[in-house]
mmCIF file of C-alpha atoms in Angstrom:
data_model
loop_
_atom_site.group_PDB
_atom_site.id
_atom_site.type_symbol
_atom_site.label_atom_id
_atom_site.label_comp_id
_atom_site.label_asym_id
_atom_site.label_seq_id
_atom_site.Cartn_x
_atom_site.Cartn_y
_atom_site.Cartn_z
ATOM 1 C CA MET A 1 -0.715 -12.489 18.469
ATOM 2 C CA ILE A 2 2.139 -11.024 16.422
ATOM 3 C CA ILE A 3 1.869 -11.294 12.629
ATOM 4 C CA LEU A 4 4.867 -10.693 10.372
ATOM 5 C CA GLY A 5 4.278 -10.104 6.672
ATOM 6 C CA ILE A 6 7.223 -10.709 4.328
ATOM 7 C CA ASP A 7 7.470 -9.558 0.712
ATOM 8 C CA PRO A 8 10.602 -11.440 -0.398
ATOM 9 C CA GLY A 9 12.953 -10.153 -3.053
ATOM 10 C CA SER A 10 16.487 -10.848 -4.190
ATOM 11 C CA ARG A 11 17.492 -7.195 -3.772
ATOM 12 C CA ILE A 12 14.795 -5.694 -1.530
ATOM 13 C CA THR A 13 12.660 -7.608 0.958
ATOM 14 C CA GLY A 14 9.825 -5.826 2.714
ATOM 15 C CA PHE A 15 8.494 -6.666 6.143
ATOM 16 C CA GLY A 16 5.549 -5.488 8.225
ATOM 17 C CA VAL A 17 4.652 -6.370 11.805
ATOM 18 C CA LEU A 18 1.209 -6.148 13.429
ATOM 19 C CA GLU A 19 -0.186 -7.057 16.817
ATOM 20 C CA VAL A 20 -3.696 -8.474 17.050
ATOM 21 C CA SER A 21 -5.365 -8.407 20.450
ATOM 22 C CA SER A 22 -8.947 -9.060 21.422
ATOM 23 C CA ASN A 23 -11.327 -9.296 24.310
ATOM 24 C CA ARG A 24 -15.041 -10.015 24.450
ATOM 25 C CA LEU A 25 -15.983 -6.607 23.091
ATOM 26 C CA GLU A 26 -13.440 -5.786 20.417
ATOM 27 C CA THR A 27 -10.447 -6.832 18.394
ATOM 28 C CA LYS A 28 -7.595 -4.415 17.803
ATOM 29 C CA VAL A 29 -5.009 -4.523 15.051
ATOM 30 C CA ARG A 30 -1.991 -2.377 15.868
ATOM 31 C CA HIS A 31 0.952 -1.504 13.635
ATOM 32 C CA LEU A 32 4.259 -2.285 15.338
ATOM 33 C CA SER A 33 6.884 -1.909 12.637
ATOM 34 C CA HIS A 34 7.668 -2.034 8.951
ATOM 35 C CA GLY A 35 10.707 -1.644 6.762
ATOM 36 C CA VAL A 36 12.910 -3.146 4.115
ATOM 37 C CA ILE A 37 16.004 -5.299 3.982
ATOM 38 C CA MET A 38 18.265 -3.846 1.316
ATOM 39 C CA LEU A 39 20.714 -6.225 -0.342
ATOM 40 C CA ASP A 40 23.638 -5.041 -2.454
ATOM 41 C CA ALA A 41 22.856 -5.840 -6.097
ATOM 42 C CA ASP A 42 26.609 -5.971 -6.801
ATOM 43 C CA ASP A 43 27.096 -8.882 -4.388
ATOM 44 C CA PRO A 44 26.950 -12.395 -5.816
ATOM 45 C CA PHE A 45 23.493 -13.949 -5.535
ATOM 46 C CA PRO A 46 24.478 -16.583 -2.928
ATOM 47 C CA VAL A 47 25.946 -13.840 -0.716
ATOM 48 C CA ARG A 48 22.711 -11.851 -0.977
ATOM 49 C CA MET A 49 20.687 -14.923 0.044
ATOM 50 C CA ARG A 50 22.942 -15.458 3.069
ATOM 51 C CA GLU A 51 22.584 -11.795 4.039
ATOM 52 C CA LEU A 52 18.821 -12.012 3.577
ATOM 53 C CA GLY A 53 18.693 -14.991 5.932
ATOM 54 C CA GLU A 54 20.807 -13.196 8.529
ATOM 55 C CA ALA A 55 18.648 -10.062 8.343
ATOM 56 C CA LEU A 56 15.428 -12.068 8.595
ATOM 57 C CA ILE A 57 16.752 -13.846 11.683
ATOM 58 C CA LYS A 58 17.171 -10.427 13.334
ATOM 59 C CA VAL A 59 13.618 -9.368 12.404
ATOM 60 C CA LEU A 60 12.211 -12.691 13.628
ATOM 61 C CA GLN A 61 14.141 -12.517 16.901
ATOM 62 C CA LYS A 62 13.144 -8.903 17.533
ATOM 63 C CA HIS A 63 9.413 -9.361 16.933
ATOM 64 C CA GLN A 64 8.945 -13.092 17.691
ATOM 65 C CA PRO A 65 5.897 -13.529 15.447
ATOM 66 C CA ASN A 66 3.355 -16.255 16.047
ATOM 67 C CA GLN A 67 2.504 -16.236 12.350
ATOM 68 C CA VAL A 68 4.414 -15.259 9.220
ATOM 69 C CA VAL A 69 2.513 -14.389 6.061
ATOM 70 C CA ILE A 70 4.222 -14.720 2.685
ATOM 71 C CA GLU A 71 2.851 -14.158 -0.787
ATOM 72 C CA LYS A 72 2.110 -17.284 -2.812
ATOM 73 C CA ILE A 73 4.483 -17.767 -5.704
ATOM 74 C CA PHE A 74 3.355 -16.502 -9.078
ATOM 75 C CA LEU A 75 4.787 -16.938 -12.545
ATOM 76 C CA GLY A 76 6.469 -13.866 -13.920
ATOM 77 C CA LYS A 77 7.416 -13.005 -17.461
ATOM 78 C CA ASN A 78 11.145 -13.237 -16.762
ATOM 79 C CA ALA A 79 12.202 -16.769 -15.784
ATOM 80 C CA ASP A 80 15.505 -15.663 -14.213
ATOM 81 C CA SER A 81 13.717 -13.131 -11.988
ATOM 82 C CA ALA A 82 11.118 -15.731 -11.011
ATOM 83 C CA PHE A 83 13.855 -18.195 -9.996
ATOM 84 C CA LYS A 84 15.641 -15.554 -7.927
ATOM 85 C CA LEU A 85 12.375 -14.586 -6.252
ATOM 86 C CA GLY A 86 11.763 -18.268 -5.523
ATOM 87 C CA HIS A 87 15.138 -18.534 -3.810
ATOM 88 C CA ALA A 88 14.473 -15.425 -1.693
ATOM 89 C CA ARG A 89 11.062 -16.806 -0.814
ATOM 90 C CA GLY A 90 12.689 -20.099 0.165
ATOM 91 C CA VAL A 91 15.092 -18.310 2.515
ATOM 92 C CA ALA A 92 12.137 -16.477 4.110
ATOM 93 C CA LEU A 93 10.143 -19.703 4.479
ATOM 94 C CA TYR A 94 13.114 -21.550 5.951
ATOM 95 C CA GLU A 95 14.051 -18.887 8.506
ATOM 96 C CA SER A 96 10.404 -18.377 9.514
ATOM 97 C CA ALA A 97 9.827 -22.095 10.007
ATOM 98 C CA LYS A 98 13.129 -22.458 11.867
ATOM 99 C CA GLY A 99 11.987 -19.654 14.181
ATOM 100 C CA GLY A 100 8.864 -21.643 15.044
ATOM 101 C CA ALA A 101 6.246 -19.410 13.420
ATOM 102 C CA GLU A 102 3.200 -20.774 11.646
ATOM 103 C CA ILE A 103 3.474 -19.899 7.948
ATOM 104 C CA ILE A 104 0.481 -18.710 5.947
ATOM 105 C CA GLU A 105 0.421 -17.959 2.218
ATOM 106 C CA TYR A 106 -2.018 -15.840 0.216
ATOM 107 C CA ALA A 107 -2.297 -14.936 -3.454
ATOM 108 C CA THR A 108 -1.546 -11.316 -4.321
ATOM 109 C CA ARG A 109 -4.957 -10.679 -5.880
ATOM 110 C CA SER A 110 -6.735 -11.932 -2.735
ATOM 111 C CA VAL A 111 -4.699 -9.583 -0.558
ATOM 112 C CA LYS A 112 -5.305 -6.589 -2.829
ATOM 113 C CA LYS A 113 -9.029 -7.316 -2.938
ATOM 114 C CA GLY A 114 -9.190 -7.719 0.838
ATOM 115 C CA ILE A 115 -7.397 -4.413 1.456
ATOM 116 C CA THR A 116 -8.815 -2.202 -1.321
ATOM 117 C CA GLY A 117 -11.878 -4.047 -2.624
ATOM 118 C CA SER A 118 -10.203 -4.695 -5.988
ATOM 119 C CA GLY A 119 -7.862 -7.538 -6.877
ATOM 120 C CA ALA A 120 -6.446 -5.362 -9.657
ATOM 121 C CA ALA A 121 -5.575 -2.420 -7.367
ATOM 122 C CA SER A 122 -2.208 -0.751 -7.848
ATOM 123 C CA LYS A 123 0.524 -1.016 -5.232
ATOM 124 C CA GLU A 124 0.055 2.697 -4.564
ATOM 125 C CA ASP A 125 -3.686 2.201 -3.905
ATOM 126 C CA VAL A 126 -2.894 -0.614 -1.470
ATOM 127 C CA GLN A 127 -0.337 1.584 0.271
ATOM 128 C CA ALA A 128 -2.811 4.471 0.617
ATOM 129 C CA CYS A 129 -5.463 2.156 2.097
ATOM 130 C CA LEU A 130 -2.968 0.718 4.575
ATOM 131 C CA MET A 131 -1.929 4.175 5.741
ATOM 132 C CA ARG A 132 -5.573 4.937 6.555
ATOM 133 C CA LEU A 133 -6.374 1.527 8.048
ATOM 134 C CA LEU A 134 -3.289 1.386 10.270
ATOM 135 C CA ASN A 135 -3.048 5.128 10.953
ATOM 136 C CA ILE A 136 0.481 5.363 9.535
ATOM 137 C CA GLN A 137 1.769 8.708 8.285
ATOM 138 C CA LYS A 138 4.297 7.339 5.804
ATOM 139 C CA ILE A 139 5.372 4.064 4.256
ATOM 140 C CA SER A 140 8.461 4.958 2.281
ATOM 141 C CA ARG A 141 8.775 1.844 0.099
ATOM 142 C CA LEU A 142 6.211 -0.240 -1.756
ATOM 143 C CA ASP A 143 8.046 -3.392 -0.645
ATOM 144 C CA ALA A 144 7.229 -2.526 2.987
ATOM 145 C CA SER A 145 3.587 -1.750 2.169
ATOM 146 C CA ASP A 146 3.288 -5.050 0.261
ATOM 147 C CA ALA A 147 4.480 -6.876 3.388
ATOM 148 C CA LEU A 148 2.135 -4.859 5.611
ATOM 149 C CA ALA A 149 -0.717 -5.690 3.237
ATOM 150 C CA LEU A 150 -0.054 -9.408 3.705
ATOM 151 C CA ALA A 151 -0.020 -9.043 7.501
ATOM 152 C CA THR A 152 -3.118 -6.812 7.506
ATOM 153 C CA PHE A 153 -5.102 -9.105 5.235
ATOM 154 C CA HIS A 154 -4.259 -12.044 7.481
ATOM 155 C CA ALA A 155 -5.191 -10.030 10.586
ATOM 156 C CA PHE A 156 -8.594 -9.412 8.976
ATOM 157 C CA GLN A 157 -8.922 -13.145 8.359
ATOM 158 C CA VAL A 158 -8.062 -14.240 11.897
ATOM 159 C CA THR A 159 -10.371 -11.655 13.463
ATOM 160 C CA ASN A 160 -13.300 -12.888 11.352
ATOM 161 C CA PRO A 161 -15.356 -15.371 13.401
ATOM 162 C CA LEU A 162 -15.855 -17.510 10.285
ATOM 163 C CA TYR A 163 -12.107 -17.735 9.587
ATOM 164 C CA GLN A 164 -11.518 -21.238 10.922
ATOM 165 C CA ARG A 165 -14.183 -22.758 8.678
ATOM 166 C CA THR A 166 -14.005 -20.722 5.502
ATOM 167 C CA THR A 167 -10.431 -19.693 4.800
ATOM 168 C CA LYS A 168 -8.637 -21.487 2.002
ATOM 169 C CA ARG A 169 -4.895 -20.988 2.168
#
């Protein structure tokens, strides 16, 4: 199973790709890729959303995920930023669904708690835990580690034998 985590943004969108494989004795979670989609802040917003969609299509085609994990929407302090994030999230949801992947959503605090043990962990703490868990030497941007955190948390969920009965999404 290939899991793609997406941390959508109107200027920077992070992505992280994991492979989950299992047999009777063990389940393995393997890091495949991570990175960011950089959008030019000087471009008009609709152009950035088009470019985001085009870039996500390339990521989806390259990795062909079975499941895409996206952060649940949250209310920010700045309404304009929240609306722009909502649009970027909508582009990610649309392209993922169009590509045929199952879409899963988790709240940020749940992901942080699942990765670090604390729902109030900093982004840097999450990144450090991911580097150890996935045996990655460097994750250059927090946007990429946020996306990897989503994918990793979901990988933990699907490898848990109780997942089918207990997970609330």
